[in-house]
mmCIF file of C-alpha atoms in Angstrom:
data_model
loop_
_atom_site.group_PDB
_atom_site.id
_atom_site.type_symbol
_atom_site.label_atom_id
_atom_site.label_comp_id
_atom_site.label_asym_id
_atom_site.label_seq_id
_atom_site.Cartn_x
_atom_site.Cartn_y
_atom_site.Cartn_z
ATOM 1 C CA MET A 48 -11.766 2.847 27.511
ATOM 2 C CA ALA A 49 -14.165 3.161 30.370
ATOM 3 C CA ALA A 50 -12.914 1.848 33.706
ATOM 4 C CA PRO A 51 -14.466 -1.426 35.036
ATOM 5 C CA GLY A 52 -16.184 0.548 37.825
ATOM 6 C CA ALA A 53 -17.433 3.304 35.575
ATOM 7 C CA PRO A 54 -21.180 4.141 35.711
ATOM 8 C CA PRO A 55 -23.405 2.461 33.114
ATOM 9 C CA VAL A 56 -23.814 5.666 31.130
ATOM 10 C CA ALA A 57 -20.069 6.047 30.642
ATOM 11 C CA ARG A 58 -19.797 2.396 29.541
ATOM 12 C CA SER A 59 -22.660 2.905 27.138
ATOM 13 C CA VAL A 60 -20.991 5.925 25.600
ATOM 14 C CA ALA A 61 -17.703 4.083 25.260
ATOM 15 C CA ALA A 62 -19.497 1.092 23.675
ATOM 16 C CA ALA A 63 -21.223 3.476 21.258
ATOM 17 C CA SER A 64 -17.920 4.949 20.200
ATOM 18 C CA TYR A 65 -16.496 1.492 19.450
ATOM 19 C CA LEU A 66 -19.598 0.515 17.451
ATOM 20 C CA LEU A 67 -19.467 3.742 15.441
ATOM 21 C CA VAL A 68 -15.799 3.293 14.548
ATOM 22 C CA ALA A 69 -16.315 -0.384 13.681
ATOM 23 C CA ALA A 70 -19.325 0.449 11.454
ATOM 24 C CA THR A 71 -17.337 3.234 9.747
ATOM 25 C CA LEU A 72 -14.435 0.941 8.928
ATOM 26 C CA LEU A 73 -16.786 -1.754 7.630
ATOM 27 C CA LEU A 74 -18.541 0.854 5.508
ATOM 28 C CA VAL A 75 -15.227 1.997 4.115
ATOM 29 C CA MET A 76 -14.307 -1.543 3.075
ATOM 30 C CA TRP A 77 -17.775 -2.343 1.757
ATOM 31 C CA ARG A 78 -18.063 0.768 -0.447
ATOM 32 C CA GLY A 79 -14.424 0.730 -1.673
ATOM 33 C CA LEU A 80 -13.435 3.948 0.180
ATOM 34 C CA LEU A 81 -10.142 2.648 1.499
ATOM 35 C CA PRO A 82 -7.997 5.020 -0.635
ATOM 36 C CA GLY A 83 -9.991 7.926 0.769
ATOM 37 C CA LEU A 84 -9.546 6.762 4.374
ATOM 38 C CA LEU A 85 -5.811 6.276 3.971
ATOM 39 C CA CYS A 86 -5.479 9.735 2.439
ATOM 40 C CA VAL A 87 -7.532 11.299 5.226
ATOM 41 C CA CYS A 88 -4.973 9.919 7.710
ATOM 42 C CA LEU A 89 -2.115 10.886 5.427
ATOM 43 C CA GLY A 90 -3.414 14.456 4.958
ATOM 44 C CA PHE A 91 -3.941 14.871 8.651
ATOM 45 C CA LEU A 92 -0.470 13.699 9.667
ATOM 46 C CA LEU A 93 1.330 15.589 6.854
ATOM 47 C CA THR A 94 -0.434 18.825 7.778
ATOM 48 C CA ARG A 95 0.378 18.421 11.469
ATOM 49 C CA TRP A 96 3.999 17.556 10.670
ATOM 50 C CA LEU A 97 4.521 20.429 8.251
ATOM 51 C CA ALA A 98 2.804 22.882 10.596
ATOM 52 C CA GLY A 99 5.203 21.777 13.317
ATOM 53 C CA ARG A 100 8.142 22.316 10.982
ATOM 54 C CA LEU A 101 6.901 25.782 10.068
ATOM 55 C CA GLY A 102 6.261 26.594 13.714
ATOM 56 C CA ALA A 103 9.868 25.812 14.472
ATOM 57 C CA THR A 104 10.801 28.795 12.186
ATOM 58 C CA ARG A 105 9.121 31.208 14.638
ATOM 59 C CA LEU A 106 6.035 31.454 12.473
ATOM 60 C CA ALA A 107 2.828 31.928 14.474
ATOM 61 C CA ARG A 108 0.872 28.744 15.106
ATOM 62 C CA ARG A 109 -2.293 29.569 13.159
ATOM 63 C CA PRO A 110 -0.514 30.903 10.002
ATOM 64 C CA ALA A 111 1.748 27.824 10.082
ATOM 65 C CA GLU A 112 -1.261 25.574 10.153
ATOM 66 C CA VAL A 113 -2.992 27.398 7.299
ATOM 67 C CA ILE A 114 0.170 27.355 5.100
ATOM 68 C CA ALA A 115 0.692 23.621 5.906
ATOM 69 C CA ALA A 116 -2.915 22.814 4.921
ATOM 70 C CA ALA A 117 -2.620 24.794 1.674
ATOM 71 C CA VAL A 118 0.609 23.006 0.724
ATOM 72 C CA VAL A 119 -0.988 19.575 1.383
ATOM 73 C CA MET A 120 -4.117 20.454 -0.571
ATOM 74 C CA VAL A 121 -2.468 22.171 -3.563
ATOM 75 C CA GLY A 122 0.659 20.013 -3.796
ATOM 76 C CA PRO A 123 -1.076 16.910 -5.281
ATOM 77 C CA VAL A 124 -2.826 19.067 -7.917
ATOM 78 C CA LEU A 125 0.508 20.557 -9.039
ATOM 79 C CA ALA A 126 2.078 17.069 -9.016
ATOM 80 C CA VAL A 127 -0.695 15.637 -11.169
ATOM 81 C CA MET A 128 -0.506 18.577 -13.612
ATOM 82 C CA LEU A 129 3.287 18.040 -13.907
ATOM 83 C CA ALA A 130 2.794 14.324 -14.367
ATOM 84 C CA LEU A 131 0.110 14.806 -17.053
ATOM 85 C CA SER A 132 2.270 17.273 -18.916
ATOM 86 C CA HIS A 133 5.180 14.823 -19.114
ATOM 87 C CA SER A 134 3.597 11.352 -18.845
ATOM 88 C CA ARG A 135 -0.076 11.847 -19.712
ATOM 89 C CA THR A 136 -0.410 8.548 -21.528
ATOM 90 C CA TYR A 137 1.145 6.540 -18.716
ATOM 91 C CA VAL A 138 -1.006 8.149 -16.020
ATOM 92 C CA VAL A 139 -4.378 8.001 -17.865
ATOM 93 C CA ASP A 140 -3.831 4.591 -19.568
ATOM 94 C CA ALA A 141 -2.334 2.798 -16.537
ATOM 95 C CA PRO A 142 -5.045 0.081 -16.454
ATOM 96 C CA GLN A 143 -4.512 -0.660 -20.140
ATOM 97 C CA GLN A 144 -0.764 -0.880 -19.664
ATOM 98 C CA TYR A 145 -1.093 -3.358 -16.814
ATOM 99 C CA ARG A 146 -3.558 -5.353 -18.905
ATOM 100 C CA ASP A 147 -0.924 -5.582 -21.610
ATOM 101 C CA LEU A 148 1.627 -6.593 -18.973
ATOM 102 C CA LEU A 149 -0.599 -9.413 -17.719
ATOM 103 C CA ASP A 150 -1.183 -10.696 -21.250
ATOM 104 C CA PHE A 151 2.576 -10.632 -21.824
ATOM 105 C CA MET A 152 3.153 -12.636 -18.640
ATOM 106 C CA ALA A 153 0.547 -15.144 -19.695
ATOM 107 C CA ARG A 154 2.297 -15.728 -22.998
ATOM 108 C CA THR A 155 5.637 -16.050 -21.248
ATOM 109 C CA VAL A 156 4.274 -18.707 -18.891
ATOM 110 C CA LEU A 157 2.845 -20.716 -21.802
ATOM 111 C CA GLU A 158 6.203 -20.565 -23.563
ATOM 112 C CA LEU A 159 8.170 -21.518 -20.427
ATOM 113 C CA ARG A 160 9.641 -24.672 -22.016
ATOM 114 C CA LEU A 161 10.851 -22.694 -24.986
ATOM 115 C CA LYS A 162 12.518 -20.006 -22.765
ATOM 116 C CA LEU A 163 14.472 -22.473 -20.620
ATOM 117 C CA PRO A 164 17.652 -24.304 -21.773
ATOM 118 C CA ALA A 165 16.807 -27.693 -23.346
ATOM 119 C CA ASP A 166 18.363 -29.820 -20.570
ATOM 120 C CA ILE A 167 16.366 -27.959 -17.887
ATOM 121 C CA ALA A 168 13.147 -27.971 -19.933
ATOM 122 C CA ALA A 169 13.431 -31.766 -20.373
ATOM 123 C CA GLN A 170 13.406 -32.183 -16.550
ATOM 124 C CA LEU A 171 9.959 -30.562 -16.218
ATOM 125 C CA PRO A 172 7.179 -33.048 -15.473
ATOM 126 C CA GLU A 173 4.411 -33.424 -18.055
ATOM 127 C CA GLY A 174 1.951 -32.052 -15.525
ATOM 128 C CA ALA A 175 3.814 -28.750 -15.649
ATOM 129 C CA GLN A 176 2.097 -27.899 -18.949
ATOM 130 C CA GLU A 177 -1.310 -28.072 -17.312
ATOM 131 C CA ILE A 178 -0.089 -25.864 -14.451
ATOM 132 C CA GLN A 179 1.232 -23.378 -17.062
ATOM 133 C CA ARG A 180 -2.170 -23.293 -18.770
ATOM 134 C CA ILE A 181 -3.953 -22.697 -15.435
ATOM 135 C CA ILE A 182 -1.564 -19.819 -14.531
ATOM 136 C CA ALA A 183 -1.892 -18.308 -18.000
ATOM 137 C CA SER A 184 -5.695 -18.554 -17.855
ATOM 138 C CA TYR A 185 -5.699 -16.802 -14.521
ATOM 139 C CA LEU A 186 -3.463 -13.984 -15.785
ATOM 140 C CA GLY A 187 -5.647 -13.640 -18.871
ATOM 141 C CA ALA A 188 -8.750 -13.354 -16.679
ATOM 142 C CA GLN A 189 -7.157 -10.611 -14.583
ATOM 143 C CA ALA A 190 -6.160 -8.788 -17.747
ATOM 144 C CA GLY A 191 -9.758 -8.944 -18.924
ATOM 145 C CA ALA A 192 -10.937 -7.448 -15.656
ATOM 146 C CA LEU A 193 -8.464 -4.521 -16.076
ATOM 147 C CA ALA A 194 -9.980 -3.767 -19.443
ATOM 148 C CA VAL A 195 -12.884 -2.007 -17.736
ATOM 149 C CA ALA A 196 -10.940 -0.576 -14.825
ATOM 150 C CA GLY A 197 -10.370 2.901 -16.240
ATOM 151 C CA ARG A 198 -13.239 4.511 -14.442
ATOM 152 C CA ALA A 199 -12.428 2.773 -11.174
ATOM 153 C CA TRP A 200 -8.795 3.925 -11.506
ATOM 154 C CA LEU A 201 -9.881 7.585 -11.939
ATOM 155 C CA GLY A 202 -12.518 7.218 -9.183
ATOM 156 C CA ALA A 203 -9.921 5.937 -6.718
ATOM 157 C CA LEU A 204 -7.681 8.986 -7.494
ATOM 158 C CA LEU A 205 -10.634 11.289 -6.870
ATOM 159 C CA TYR A 206 -11.504 9.564 -3.565
ATOM 160 C CA ALA A 207 -7.834 9.775 -2.513
ATOM 161 C CA TYR A 208 -7.644 13.480 -3.206
ATOM 162 C CA VAL A 209 -10.908 14.240 -1.429
ATOM 163 C CA GLY A 210 -9.628 12.266 1.534
ATOM 164 C CA LEU A 211 -6.461 14.282 1.493
ATOM 165 C CA LEU A 212 -8.517 17.526 1.607
ATOM 166 C CA ILE A 213 -10.608 16.261 4.525
ATOM 167 C CA GLY A 214 -7.525 15.197 6.512
ATOM 168 C CA ALA A 215 -5.774 18.565 5.953
ATOM 169 C CA LEU A 216 -8.900 20.545 6.967
ATOM 170 C CA ALA A 217 -9.424 18.364 10.044
ATOM 171 C CA ALA A 218 -5.844 18.943 11.107
ATOM 172 C CA VAL A 219 -6.339 22.766 11.254
ATOM 173 C CA ARG A 220 -9.864 22.874 12.600
ATOM 174 C CA VAL A 221 -10.559 25.227 15.471
ATOM 175 C CA PRO A 222 -12.409 23.485 18.354
ATOM 176 C CA HIS A 223 -15.410 25.387 19.670
ATOM 177 C CA GLY A 224 -16.893 24.988 23.170
ATOM 178 C CA LEU A 225 -16.913 21.943 25.365
ATOM 179 C CA ARG A 226 -17.048 18.505 23.866
ATOM 180 C CA GLY A 227 -19.575 15.911 24.912
ATOM 181 C CA PRO A 228 -18.648 12.475 26.224
ATOM 182 C CA LEU A 229 -19.266 10.731 22.915
ATOM 183 C CA VAL A 230 -17.034 13.160 21.061
ATOM 184 C CA ARG A 231 -14.262 12.640 23.626
ATOM 185 C CA HIS A 232 -14.489 8.827 23.261
ATOM 186 C CA LEU A 233 -14.492 9.126 19.444
ATOM 187 C CA SER A 234 -11.416 11.340 19.635
ATOM 188 C CA GLN A 235 -9.602 8.627 21.588
ATOM 189 C CA ARG A 236 -10.573 6.041 18.911
ATOM 190 C CA VAL A 237 -9.396 8.350 16.080
ATOM 191 C CA THR A 238 -6.148 9.093 17.938
ATOM 192 C CA LEU A 239 -5.365 5.355 18.282
ATOM 193 C CA LEU A 240 -6.218 4.835 14.632
ATOM 194 C CA GLY A 241 -3.863 7.673 13.718
ATOM 195 C CA GLU A 242 -1.050 6.145 15.770
ATOM 196 C CA ALA A 243 -1.576 2.792 14.068
ATOM 197 C CA PHE A 244 -1.520 4.514 10.637
ATOM 198 C CA ARG A 245 1.672 6.374 11.419
ATOM 199 C CA GLN A 246 3.395 3.169 12.562
ATOM 200 C CA ILE A 247 2.183 0.791 9.861
ATOM 201 C CA VAL A 248 1.340 2.751 6.709
ATOM 202 C CA ALA A 249 3.913 5.539 7.013
ATOM 203 C CA ALA A 250 6.691 3.113 7.854
ATOM 204 C CA GLN A 251 5.608 0.796 4.971
ATOM 205 C CA PHE A 252 5.530 3.837 2.619
ATOM 206 C CA TRP A 253 9.206 4.549 3.250
ATOM 207 C CA ILE A 254 10.067 0.876 2.950
ATOM 208 C CA ALA A 255 8.229 0.639 -0.403
ATOM 209 C CA ALA A 256 9.941 3.910 -1.566
ATOM 210 C CA PHE A 257 13.373 2.499 -0.647
ATOM 211 C CA ASN A 258 12.547 -0.799 -2.367
ATOM 212 C CA THR A 259 11.280 1.002 -5.536
ATOM 213 C CA LEU A 260 14.412 3.136 -5.711
ATOM 214 C CA LEU A 261 16.705 0.054 -5.624
ATOM 215 C CA THR A 262 14.509 -1.779 -8.113
ATOM 216 C CA ALA A 263 14.515 1.209 -10.512
ATOM 217 C CA LEU A 264 18.303 1.463 -10.348
ATOM 218 C CA PHE A 265 18.529 -2.274 -11.049
ATOM 219 C CA LEU A 266 16.155 -2.239 -14.032
ATOM 220 C CA VAL A 267 17.317 1.043 -15.521
ATOM 221 C CA LEU A 268 21.056 1.051 -14.800
ATOM 222 C CA VAL A 269 22.354 -2.364 -13.742
ATOM 223 C CA LEU A 270 20.617 -4.651 -16.295
ATOM 224 C CA PRO A 271 21.520 -2.499 -19.326
ATOM 225 C CA LEU A 272 25.234 -2.829 -18.344
ATOM 226 C CA TRP A 273 24.804 -6.574 -19.122
ATOM 227 C CA ASP A 274 22.922 -5.676 -22.353
ATOM 228 C CA LEU A 275 19.666 -6.891 -20.763
ATOM 229 C CA ARG A 276 16.558 -4.670 -20.897
ATOM 230 C CA LEU A 277 13.160 -5.673 -19.574
ATOM 231 C CA PRO A 278 9.949 -4.643 -21.300
ATOM 232 C CA TYR A 279 7.327 -2.704 -19.371
ATOM 233 C CA THR A 280 9.998 -1.219 -17.094
ATOM 234 C CA PRO A 281 7.936 1.900 -16.068
ATOM 235 C CA ALA A 282 4.977 -0.322 -15.219
ATOM 236 C CA LEU A 283 7.192 -2.698 -13.178
ATOM 237 C CA ILE A 284 8.659 0.188 -11.196
ATOM 238 C CA THR A 285 5.208 1.557 -10.413
ATOM 239 C CA LEU A 286 3.941 -1.880 -9.465
ATOM 240 C CA THR A 287 6.923 -2.350 -7.145
ATOM 241 C CA PHE A 288 5.938 0.781 -5.174
ATOM 242 C CA VAL A 289 2.196 0.041 -5.084
ATOM 243 C CA ALA A 290 2.612 -3.640 -4.169
ATOM 244 C CA GLY A 291 5.388 -2.719 -1.675
ATOM 245 C CA LEU A 292 2.763 -0.920 0.392
ATOM 246 C CA VAL A 293 1.369 -4.369 1.251
ATOM 247 C CA PRO A 294 3.731 -6.035 3.714
ATOM 248 C CA ILE A 295 5.229 -9.444 2.775
ATOM 249 C CA VAL A 296 2.660 -10.411 0.158
ATOM 250 C CA GLY A 297 3.406 -7.380 -1.960
ATOM 251 C CA ASN A 298 7.097 -8.292 -2.049
ATOM 252 C CA LEU A 299 6.295 -11.823 -3.177
ATOM 253 C CA LEU A 300 4.056 -10.455 -5.961
ATOM 254 C CA CYS A 301 6.845 -8.146 -7.220
ATOM 255 C CA ASN A 302 9.347 -11.014 -7.194
ATOM 256 C CA VAL A 303 7.089 -13.240 -9.308
ATOM 257 C CA VAL A 304 6.124 -10.594 -11.867
ATOM 258 C CA ILE A 305 9.612 -9.212 -12.420
ATOM 259 C CA THR A 306 11.122 -12.732 -12.645
ATOM 260 C CA ILE A 307 8.523 -13.834 -15.229
ATOM 261 C CA VAL A 308 9.148 -10.689 -17.307
ATOM 262 C CA GLY A 309 12.890 -11.354 -16.985
ATOM 263 C CA LEU A 310 12.319 -14.882 -18.244
ATOM 264 C CA SER A 311 10.761 -13.458 -21.404
ATOM 265 C CA VAL A 312 14.157 -11.904 -22.138
ATOM 266 C CA SER A 313 16.417 -14.811 -21.209
ATOM 267 C CA PRO A 314 17.012 -17.328 -18.361
ATOM 268 C CA VAL A 315 20.040 -15.236 -17.356
ATOM 269 C CA ALA A 316 17.913 -12.107 -16.984
ATOM 270 C CA ALA A 317 15.367 -14.097 -14.916
ATOM 271 C CA ALA A 318 18.094 -15.456 -12.640
ATOM 272 C CA ALA A 319 19.635 -11.993 -12.194
ATOM 273 C CA CYS A 320 16.232 -10.476 -11.354
ATOM 274 C CA LEU A 321 15.425 -13.230 -8.887
ATOM 275 C CA ALA A 322 18.838 -12.978 -7.145
ATOM 276 C CA PHE A 323 18.643 -9.173 -6.885
ATOM 277 C CA LEU A 324 15.058 -9.187 -5.598
ATOM 278 C CA ILE A 325 15.840 -11.867 -3.019
ATOM 279 C CA LEU A 326 18.827 -9.787 -1.842
ATOM 280 C CA ILE A 327 17.001 -6.498 -1.430
ATOM 281 C CA HIS A 328 13.897 -8.125 0.063
ATOM 282 C CA LYS A 329 15.977 -9.960 2.677
ATOM 283 C CA ALA A 330 17.336 -6.531 3.670
ATOM 284 C CA GLU A 331 13.822 -5.185 3.634
ATOM 285 C CA TYR A 332 12.513 -7.862 5.987
ATOM 286 C CA VAL A 333 15.125 -6.784 8.521
ATOM 287 C CA ILE A 334 14.010 -3.151 8.191
ATOM 288 C CA ASN A 335 10.400 -4.197 8.299
ATOM 289 C CA ALA A 336 10.832 -6.206 11.443
ATOM 290 C CA LYS A 337 12.583 -3.330 13.187
ATOM 291 C CA VAL A 338 10.439 -0.452 11.917
ATOM 292 C CA VAL A 339 7.032 -2.136 12.030
ATOM 293 C CA GLY A 340 7.197 -5.241 14.188
ATOM 294 C CA LEU A 341 8.912 -3.706 17.194
ATOM 295 C CA ARG A 342 6.584 -0.717 17.267
ATOM 296 C CA THR A 343 3.306 -2.694 16.859
ATOM 297 C CA HIS A 344 4.314 -5.917 18.632
ATOM 298 C CA MET A 345 3.000 -7.930 15.598
ATOM 299 C CA GLY A 346 4.502 -11.231 14.595
ATOM 300 C CA VAL A 347 4.840 -12.273 10.979
ATOM 301 C CA TRP A 348 2.387 -15.110 11.540
ATOM 302 C CA GLU A 349 -0.192 -12.651 12.927
ATOM 303 C CA LEU A 350 0.184 -10.275 9.967
ATOM 304 C CA LEU A 351 -0.078 -13.082 7.350
ATOM 305 C CA SER A 352 -3.140 -14.567 9.113
ATOM 306 C CA VAL A 353 -5.113 -11.332 9.227
ATOM 307 C CA MET A 354 -4.074 -10.446 5.669
ATOM 308 C CA PHE A 355 -5.236 -13.713 4.214
ATOM 309 C CA VAL A 356 -8.574 -13.541 6.062
ATOM 310 C CA ALA A 357 -9.112 -9.927 5.023
ATOM 311 C CA GLU A 358 -8.273 -10.744 1.414
ATOM 312 C CA ALA A 359 -10.799 -13.589 1.457
ATOM 313 C CA VAL A 360 -13.510 -11.270 2.767
ATOM 314 C CA PHE A 361 -12.763 -7.953 1.096
ATOM 315 C CA GLY A 362 -10.540 -8.834 -1.842
ATOM 316 C CA PRO A 363 -7.240 -6.984 -2.688
ATOM 317 C CA ALA A 364 -8.261 -3.998 -0.524
ATOM 318 C CA GLY A 365 -8.281 -6.282 2.471
ATOM 319 C CA LEU A 366 -4.578 -6.963 2.034
ATOM 320 C CA VAL A 367 -3.868 -3.249 2.338
ATOM 321 C CA ALA A 368 -6.301 -2.558 5.159
ATOM 322 C CA ALA A 369 -5.504 -5.622 7.304
ATOM 323 C CA PRO A 370 -2.209 -4.454 8.832
ATOM 324 C CA LEU A 371 -3.674 -1.032 9.668
ATOM 325 C CA PHE A 372 -6.925 -2.334 11.129
ATOM 326 C CA TYR A 373 -5.208 -5.109 13.054
ATOM 327 C CA ALA A 374 -2.631 -2.656 14.501
ATOM 328 C CA TYR A 375 -5.502 -0.400 15.542
ATOM 329 C CA LEU A 376 -7.342 -3.346 17.183
ATOM 330 C CA LYS A 377 -4.210 -4.280 19.167
ATOM 331 C CA LYS A 378 -3.834 -0.670 20.317
ATOM 332 C CA GLU A 379 -7.426 -0.652 21.573
ATOM 333 C CA LEU A 380 -6.902 -3.942 23.391
ATOM 334 C CA GLU A 381 -3.683 -2.720 24.961
ATOM 335 C CA ALA A 382 -5.380 0.534 26.045
ATOM 336 C CA ALA A 383 -8.102 -1.576 27.684
ATOM 337 C CA ARG A 384 -5.380 -3.795 29.280
ATOM 338 C CA LEU A 385 -6.838 -6.910 27.730
ATOM 339 C CA VAL A 386 -3.618 -8.026 26.069
#
């Protein structure tokens, strides 16, 4: 950030750097390149972290960086090959599986009165049937949209991998010569964006992984002990991780989906799922507040506000991007001493 008394040229260069970054972020959202941007940041941070670890083993700096970049670039390819060899149908046909899951949920919602005990079902107001039809129609519409999502699914994976390559290569680049003022300002913007990514997305990644592990243990080990088994368990576990990357809203989505699927088995299964999910998500809120809130100085009301606005403007991608972009904005304002 240029100082208030800086010459006009310096202020113009700083303003140009802000405009370029803002235009880039808008272009990312407009063209659906968010997976690529997130993977650029992830590849950059992973390469730098791994290079630091290798450097601690007395390996020379440049070889450590090259090895780290190679691991980051080749690792996902090996992981995909392994996944395709063992779970090819699940990986390739993921959109179709989630379409089936949404159809299944729609049927469960329509049959809500049949699933509940008779004395509880009798207490439901007559208007509840219309609400059931509205919810089922919405789920059916989403399932129809997923029917043509195969190409978008594979395209997002490709963008993500290309972004990972770019991030790894950027982390090991060798700077040449003196950098101009615009490059220096852009480097400051990128540095702050990287800090925001590390604090928001990286922290949320570990929270989502922890949440997914507990949910998988519950669905695969705990429920079968009570002779209760939920359909679409692999899809539910994957959804738990992906939705868990979205703070707050993702947790609510997982709660609703798993509870509805549990209701298709029995009211006892639905109650057990709801109680378990509330328990682990309460613990997750505490972790989230300490890991994310204290580092970024963001309140829950701020996060929800920007997420709802971003979702209205950019759709589901806005939910994922909003925490990162808002954290970056706050860092820029703090660096400029405006907040």
